[in-house]
Amino acid sequence: MKAYKKCMGVVLMIENVVLALFMLLVLVLTFGNVIARKIFQHSWGFTEEIVVAVFVLLSLLGAGVAARQDGGLVNLGLVPDMAKPRGKRGLNLASTVICLIYSVILTIEGIGRIIADETMTPILHIHKAWFWGFVVVGGISLCLHFIENCIDYQTKTDAELVLETEEKEGQAS
């Protein structure tokens, strides 16, 4: 358990660096394209291909990082908040299983597209398989973080779960 948490800490650090660098890349490319278009009246056509592909990676990695913490992704806490600790654990486990199924399907589909898609991007002439790789990386990130979140939730004591619910109710008031 502790080894998994330690590995996930390293994975999270790498993901945060990748997210920051790719966000910076999107910012520089988009800003550069605006400047080129306004000053030189010539747009950088390649930026659209790169920015769209990188947004896929940013979205999926960001969702994975958000899934790490309870409540980081959008969820409806109405039923779990009314349940007793044992019921909360069951609902969390069911939710994790559903999310893992989705993430595994997403990853498998991404791998399938990497294998099947031999087309090139229109401007940069890069194999689209490289961009489908971003879907695979994001799917794996989601899987790892859903598992981590589930382990964290399942190992909480009943008192911690009750306190968590009371804190949510206090914040809602």
PDB file of C-alpha atoms in Angstrom:
ATOM      1  CA  MET A   1       0.000   0.000   0.000  1.00  0.00           C
ATOM      2  CA  LYS A   2       2.741   2.440   0.981  1.00  0.00           C
ATOM      3  CA  ALA A   3       4.790   1.497  -2.091  1.00  0.00           C
ATOM      4  CA  TYR A   4       1.790   2.261  -4.334  1.00  0.00           C
ATOM      5  CA  LYS A   5       1.309   5.654  -2.653  1.00  0.00           C
ATOM      6  CA  LYS A   6       5.004   6.430  -3.059  1.00  0.00           C
ATOM      7  CA  CYS A   7       4.916   5.462  -6.761  1.00  0.00           C
ATOM      8  CA  MET A   8       1.779   7.528  -7.259  1.00  0.00           C
ATOM      9  CA  GLY A   9       3.499  10.505  -5.643  1.00  0.00           C
ATOM     10  CA  VAL A  10       6.212  10.245  -8.307  1.00  0.00           C
ATOM     11  CA  VAL A  11       3.584   9.788 -11.044  1.00  0.00           C
ATOM     12  CA  LEU A  12       1.726  12.864  -9.785  1.00  0.00           C
ATOM     13  CA  MET A  13       4.913  14.916  -9.800  1.00  0.00           C
ATOM     14  CA  ILE A  14       5.648  13.867 -13.390  1.00  0.00           C
ATOM     15  CA  GLU A  15       2.056  14.594 -14.429  1.00  0.00           C
ATOM     16  CA  ASN A  16       2.182  18.052 -12.875  1.00  0.00           C
ATOM     17  CA  VAL A  17       5.407  18.853 -14.724  1.00  0.00           C
ATOM     18  CA  VAL A  18       3.952  17.558 -18.009  1.00  0.00           C
ATOM     19  CA  LEU A  19       0.746  19.547 -17.443  1.00  0.00           C
ATOM     20  CA  ALA A  20       2.691  22.731 -16.732  1.00  0.00           C
ATOM     21  CA  LEU A  21       5.022  22.323 -19.714  1.00  0.00           C
ATOM     22  CA  PHE A  22       2.257  21.501 -22.165  1.00  0.00           C
ATOM     23  CA  MET A  23       0.111  24.353 -20.861  1.00  0.00           C
ATOM     24  CA  LEU A  24       3.067  26.663 -21.441  1.00  0.00           C
ATOM     25  CA  LEU A  25       3.466  25.201 -24.948  1.00  0.00           C
ATOM     26  CA  VAL A  26      -0.200  25.911 -25.736  1.00  0.00           C
ATOM     27  CA  LEU A  27       0.144  29.451 -24.393  1.00  0.00           C
ATOM     28  CA  VAL A  28       3.289  30.184 -26.434  1.00  0.00           C
ATOM     29  CA  LEU A  29       1.893  28.681 -29.639  1.00  0.00           C
ATOM     30  CA  THR A  30      -1.455  30.428 -29.351  1.00  0.00           C
ATOM     31  CA  PHE A  31       0.072  33.781 -28.415  1.00  0.00           C
ATOM     32  CA  GLY A  32       2.681  33.453 -31.171  1.00  0.00           C
ATOM     33  CA  ASN A  33      -0.029  32.657 -33.689  1.00  0.00           C
ATOM     34  CA  VAL A  34      -2.030  35.730 -32.654  1.00  0.00           C
ATOM     35  CA  ILE A  35       1.044  37.957 -32.963  1.00  0.00           C
ATOM     36  CA  ALA A  36       1.954  36.434 -36.345  1.00  0.00           C
ATOM     37  CA  ARG A  37      -1.583  36.942 -37.602  1.00  0.00           C
ATOM     38  CA  LYS A  38      -1.939  40.534 -36.376  1.00  0.00           C
ATOM     39  CA  ILE A  39       1.534  41.845 -37.154  1.00  0.00           C
ATOM     40  CA  PHE A  40       2.631  39.790 -40.161  1.00  0.00           C
ATOM     41  CA  GLN A  41      -0.862  38.940 -41.532  1.00  0.00           C
ATOM     42  CA  HIS A  42       0.227  35.296 -41.696  1.00  0.00           C
ATOM     43  CA  SER A  43      -1.170  32.579 -39.442  1.00  0.00           C
ATOM     44  CA  TRP A  44       0.808  29.599 -38.198  1.00  0.00           C
ATOM     45  CA  GLY A  45      -1.336  26.749 -39.503  1.00  0.00           C
ATOM     46  CA  PHE A  46       0.510  24.074 -37.590  1.00  0.00           C
ATOM     47  CA  THR A  47      -0.496  25.480 -34.196  1.00  0.00           C
ATOM     48  CA  GLU A  48      -4.068  24.237 -34.498  1.00  0.00           C
ATOM     49  CA  GLU A  49      -2.952  20.635 -34.951  1.00  0.00           C
ATOM     50  CA  ILE A  50      -0.608  20.760 -31.992  1.00  0.00           C
ATOM     51  CA  VAL A  51      -2.926  22.699 -29.670  1.00  0.00           C
ATOM     52  CA  VAL A  52      -5.912  20.394 -30.279  1.00  0.00           C
ATOM     53  CA  ALA A  53      -3.803  17.294 -29.631  1.00  0.00           C
ATOM     54  CA  VAL A  54      -2.215  18.780 -26.524  1.00  0.00           C
ATOM     55  CA  PHE A  55      -5.629  19.804 -25.163  1.00  0.00           C
ATOM     56  CA  VAL A  56      -6.628  16.133 -25.249  1.00  0.00           C
ATOM     57  CA  LEU A  57      -3.609  15.282 -23.119  1.00  0.00           C
ATOM     58  CA  LEU A  58      -4.202  18.238 -20.787  1.00  0.00           C
ATOM     59  CA  SER A  59      -7.867  17.302 -20.310  1.00  0.00           C
ATOM     60  CA  LEU A  60      -7.257  13.639 -19.582  1.00  0.00           C
ATOM     61  CA  LEU A  61      -4.194  14.128 -17.376  1.00  0.00           C
ATOM     62  CA  GLY A  62      -5.985  16.928 -15.540  1.00  0.00           C
ATOM     63  CA  ALA A  63      -8.970  14.648 -14.966  1.00  0.00           C
ATOM     64  CA  GLY A  64      -6.633  11.955 -13.664  1.00  0.00           C
ATOM     65  CA  VAL A  65      -5.033  14.355 -11.202  1.00  0.00           C
ATOM     66  CA  ALA A  66      -8.484  15.598 -10.144  1.00  0.00           C
ATOM     67  CA  ALA A  67      -9.677  11.995  -9.657  1.00  0.00           C
ATOM     68  CA  ARG A  68      -6.891  11.552  -7.123  1.00  0.00           C
ATOM     69  CA  GLN A  69      -8.785  13.585  -4.558  1.00  0.00           C
ATOM     70  CA  ASP A  70     -12.312  12.870  -3.447  1.00  0.00           C
ATOM     71  CA  GLY A  71     -14.535  15.481  -5.021  1.00  0.00           C
ATOM     72  CA  GLY A  72     -11.911  16.618  -7.495  1.00  0.00           C
ATOM     73  CA  LEU A  73     -14.064  15.468 -10.370  1.00  0.00           C
ATOM     74  CA  VAL A  74     -17.682  16.461 -10.646  1.00  0.00           C
ATOM     75  CA  ASN A  75     -19.831  14.136  -8.603  1.00  0.00           C
ATOM     76  CA  LEU A  76     -23.200  14.027  -6.936  1.00  0.00           C
ATOM     77  CA  GLY A  77     -22.851  13.438  -3.212  1.00  0.00           C
ATOM     78  CA  LEU A  78     -26.558  13.329  -2.386  1.00  0.00           C
ATOM     79  CA  VAL A  79     -26.868   9.554  -1.938  1.00  0.00           C
ATOM     80  CA  PRO A  80     -23.406   8.887  -0.452  1.00  0.00           C
ATOM     81  CA  ASP A  81     -23.810  11.731   2.053  1.00  0.00           C
ATOM     82  CA  MET A  82     -27.016  10.143   3.399  1.00  0.00           C
ATOM     83  CA  ALA A  83     -25.486   6.655   3.636  1.00  0.00           C
ATOM     84  CA  LYS A  84     -23.795   5.106   6.621  1.00  0.00           C
ATOM     85  CA  PRO A  85     -20.005   4.507   6.410  1.00  0.00           C
ATOM     86  CA  ARG A  86     -20.407   0.936   5.154  1.00  0.00           C
ATOM     87  CA  GLY A  87     -22.798   2.111   2.434  1.00  0.00           C
ATOM     88  CA  LYS A  88     -20.407   4.912   1.496  1.00  0.00           C
ATOM     89  CA  ARG A  89     -17.627   2.394   1.031  1.00  0.00           C
ATOM     90  CA  GLY A  90     -19.862   0.260  -1.177  1.00  0.00           C
ATOM     91  CA  LEU A  91     -20.907   3.231  -3.292  1.00  0.00           C
ATOM     92  CA  ASN A  92     -17.284   4.361  -3.617  1.00  0.00           C
ATOM     93  CA  LEU A  93     -16.255   0.877  -4.716  1.00  0.00           C
ATOM     94  CA  ALA A  94     -19.084   0.699  -7.272  1.00  0.00           C
ATOM     95  CA  SER A  95     -18.218   4.154  -8.570  1.00  0.00           C
ATOM     96  CA  THR A  96     -14.556   3.195  -8.871  1.00  0.00           C
ATOM     97  CA  VAL A  97     -15.407   0.031 -10.797  1.00  0.00           C
ATOM     98  CA  ILE A  98     -17.553   2.000 -13.266  1.00  0.00           C
ATOM     99  CA  CYS A  99     -14.868   4.663 -13.681  1.00  0.00           C
ATOM    100  CA  LEU A 100     -12.198   1.989 -14.167  1.00  0.00           C
ATOM    101  CA  ILE A 101     -14.282   0.261 -16.831  1.00  0.00           C
ATOM    102  CA  TYR A 102     -14.610   3.576 -18.655  1.00  0.00           C
ATOM    103  CA  SER A 103     -10.885   4.303 -18.324  1.00  0.00           C
ATOM    104  CA  VAL A 104      -9.880   0.835 -19.525  1.00  0.00           C
ATOM    105  CA  ILE A 105     -12.207   1.124 -22.535  1.00  0.00           C
ATOM    106  CA  LEU A 106     -10.746   4.568 -23.275  1.00  0.00           C
ATOM    107  CA  THR A 107      -7.210   3.164 -23.091  1.00  0.00           C
ATOM    108  CA  ILE A 108      -8.025   0.139 -25.249  1.00  0.00           C
ATOM    109  CA  GLU A 109      -9.746   2.353 -27.829  1.00  0.00           C
ATOM    110  CA  GLY A 110      -6.701   4.622 -27.878  1.00  0.00           C
ATOM    111  CA  ILE A 111      -4.417   1.635 -28.467  1.00  0.00           C
ATOM    112  CA  GLY A 112      -6.746   0.411 -31.208  1.00  0.00           C
ATOM    113  CA  ARG A 113      -6.622   3.808 -32.900  1.00  0.00           C
ATOM    114  CA  ILE A 114      -2.823   3.876 -32.663  1.00  0.00           C
ATOM    115  CA  ILE A 115      -2.702   0.532 -34.465  1.00  0.00           C
ATOM    116  CA  ALA A 116      -5.403   1.281 -37.034  1.00  0.00           C
ATOM    117  CA  ASP A 117      -4.860   4.948 -37.872  1.00  0.00           C
ATOM    118  CA  GLU A 118      -2.068   5.281 -40.383  1.00  0.00           C
ATOM    119  CA  THR A 119      -3.091   8.724 -41.587  1.00  0.00           C
ATOM    120  CA  MET A 120      -0.952  11.828 -41.265  1.00  0.00           C
ATOM    121  CA  THR A 121      -1.891  15.266 -40.018  1.00  0.00           C
ATOM    122  CA  PRO A 122      -2.573  17.629 -42.938  1.00  0.00           C
ATOM    123  CA  ILE A 123      -0.033  20.352 -42.127  1.00  0.00           C
ATOM    124  CA  LEU A 124       2.775  18.814 -40.083  1.00  0.00           C
ATOM    125  CA  HIS A 125       2.562  15.360 -41.717  1.00  0.00           C
ATOM    126  CA  ILE A 126       2.952  13.597 -38.375  1.00  0.00           C
ATOM    127  CA  HIS A 127       1.340  10.194 -37.861  1.00  0.00           C
ATOM    128  CA  LYS A 128      -1.925  10.682 -35.972  1.00  0.00           C
ATOM    129  CA  ALA A 129      -0.927   7.665 -33.891  1.00  0.00           C
ATOM    130  CA  TRP A 130       1.298   9.999 -31.870  1.00  0.00           C
ATOM    131  CA  PHE A 131      -1.725  12.031 -30.900  1.00  0.00           C
ATOM    132  CA  TRP A 132      -3.788   8.931 -30.114  1.00  0.00           C
ATOM    133  CA  GLY A 133      -1.001   8.071 -27.682  1.00  0.00           C
ATOM    134  CA  PHE A 134      -2.180  11.018 -25.590  1.00  0.00           C
ATOM    135  CA  VAL A 135      -5.528   9.235 -25.124  1.00  0.00           C
ATOM    136  CA  VAL A 136      -3.712   6.118 -23.926  1.00  0.00           C
ATOM    137  CA  VAL A 137      -1.568   8.093 -21.467  1.00  0.00           C
ATOM    138  CA  GLY A 138      -4.667   9.882 -20.157  1.00  0.00           C
ATOM    139  CA  GLY A 139      -6.603   6.623 -19.785  1.00  0.00           C
ATOM    140  CA  ILE A 140      -3.770   5.033 -17.829  1.00  0.00           C
ATOM    141  CA  SER A 141      -3.531   8.122 -15.623  1.00  0.00           C
ATOM    142  CA  LEU A 142      -7.256   7.930 -14.900  1.00  0.00           C
ATOM    143  CA  CYS A 143      -6.999   4.223 -14.004  1.00  0.00           C
ATOM    144  CA  LEU A 144      -4.098   4.760 -11.622  1.00  0.00           C
ATOM    145  CA  HIS A 145      -5.708   7.705  -9.850  1.00  0.00           C
ATOM    146  CA  PHE A 146      -9.138   6.051  -9.535  1.00  0.00           C
ATOM    147  CA  ILE A 147      -7.448   3.064  -7.888  1.00  0.00           C
ATOM    148  CA  GLU A 148      -5.476   5.347  -5.574  1.00  0.00           C
ATOM    149  CA  ASN A 149      -8.606   7.275  -4.603  1.00  0.00           C
ATOM    150  CA  CYS A 150     -10.491   4.046  -3.899  1.00  0.00           C
ATOM    151  CA  ILE A 151      -7.688   2.677  -1.717  1.00  0.00           C
ATOM    152  CA  ASP A 152      -7.561   5.938   0.230  1.00  0.00           C
ATOM    153  CA  TYR A 153     -11.347   5.971   0.690  1.00  0.00           C
ATOM    154  CA  GLN A 154     -11.647   2.313   1.670  1.00  0.00           C
ATOM    155  CA  THR A 155      -8.936   2.654   4.328  1.00  0.00           C
ATOM    156  CA  LYS A 156     -10.612   5.590   6.097  1.00  0.00           C
ATOM    157  CA  THR A 157     -12.152   4.894   9.471  1.00  0.00           C
ATOM    158  CA  ASP A 158     -15.891   5.200  10.053  1.00  0.00           C
ATOM    159  CA  ALA A 159     -15.262   8.300  12.166  1.00  0.00           C
ATOM    160  CA  GLU A 160     -13.338   9.964   9.315  1.00  0.00           C
ATOM    161  CA  LEU A 161     -16.193   9.275   6.888  1.00  0.00           C
ATOM    162  CA  VAL A 162     -18.789  10.697   9.299  1.00  0.00           C
ATOM    163  CA  LEU A 163     -16.612  13.765   9.944  1.00  0.00           C
ATOM    164  CA  GLU A 164     -16.159  14.271   6.204  1.00  0.00           C
ATOM    165  CA  THR A 165     -19.943  14.277   5.690  1.00  0.00           C
ATOM    166  CA  GLU A 166     -20.454  16.728   8.561  1.00  0.00           C
ATOM    167  CA  GLU A 167     -17.830  19.060   7.098  1.00  0.00           C
ATOM    168  CA  LYS A 168     -19.580  18.993   3.702  1.00  0.00           C
ATOM    169  CA  GLU A 169     -22.908  19.764   5.364  1.00  0.00           C
ATOM    170  CA  GLY A 170     -21.301  22.643   7.280  1.00  0.00           C
ATOM    171  CA  GLN A 171     -19.841  24.098   4.081  1.00  0.00           C
ATOM    172  CA  ALA A 172     -23.187  23.845   2.299  1.00  0.00           C
ATOM    173  CA  SER A 173     -24.958  25.872   4.999  1.00  0.00           C
TER     174      SER A 173
END
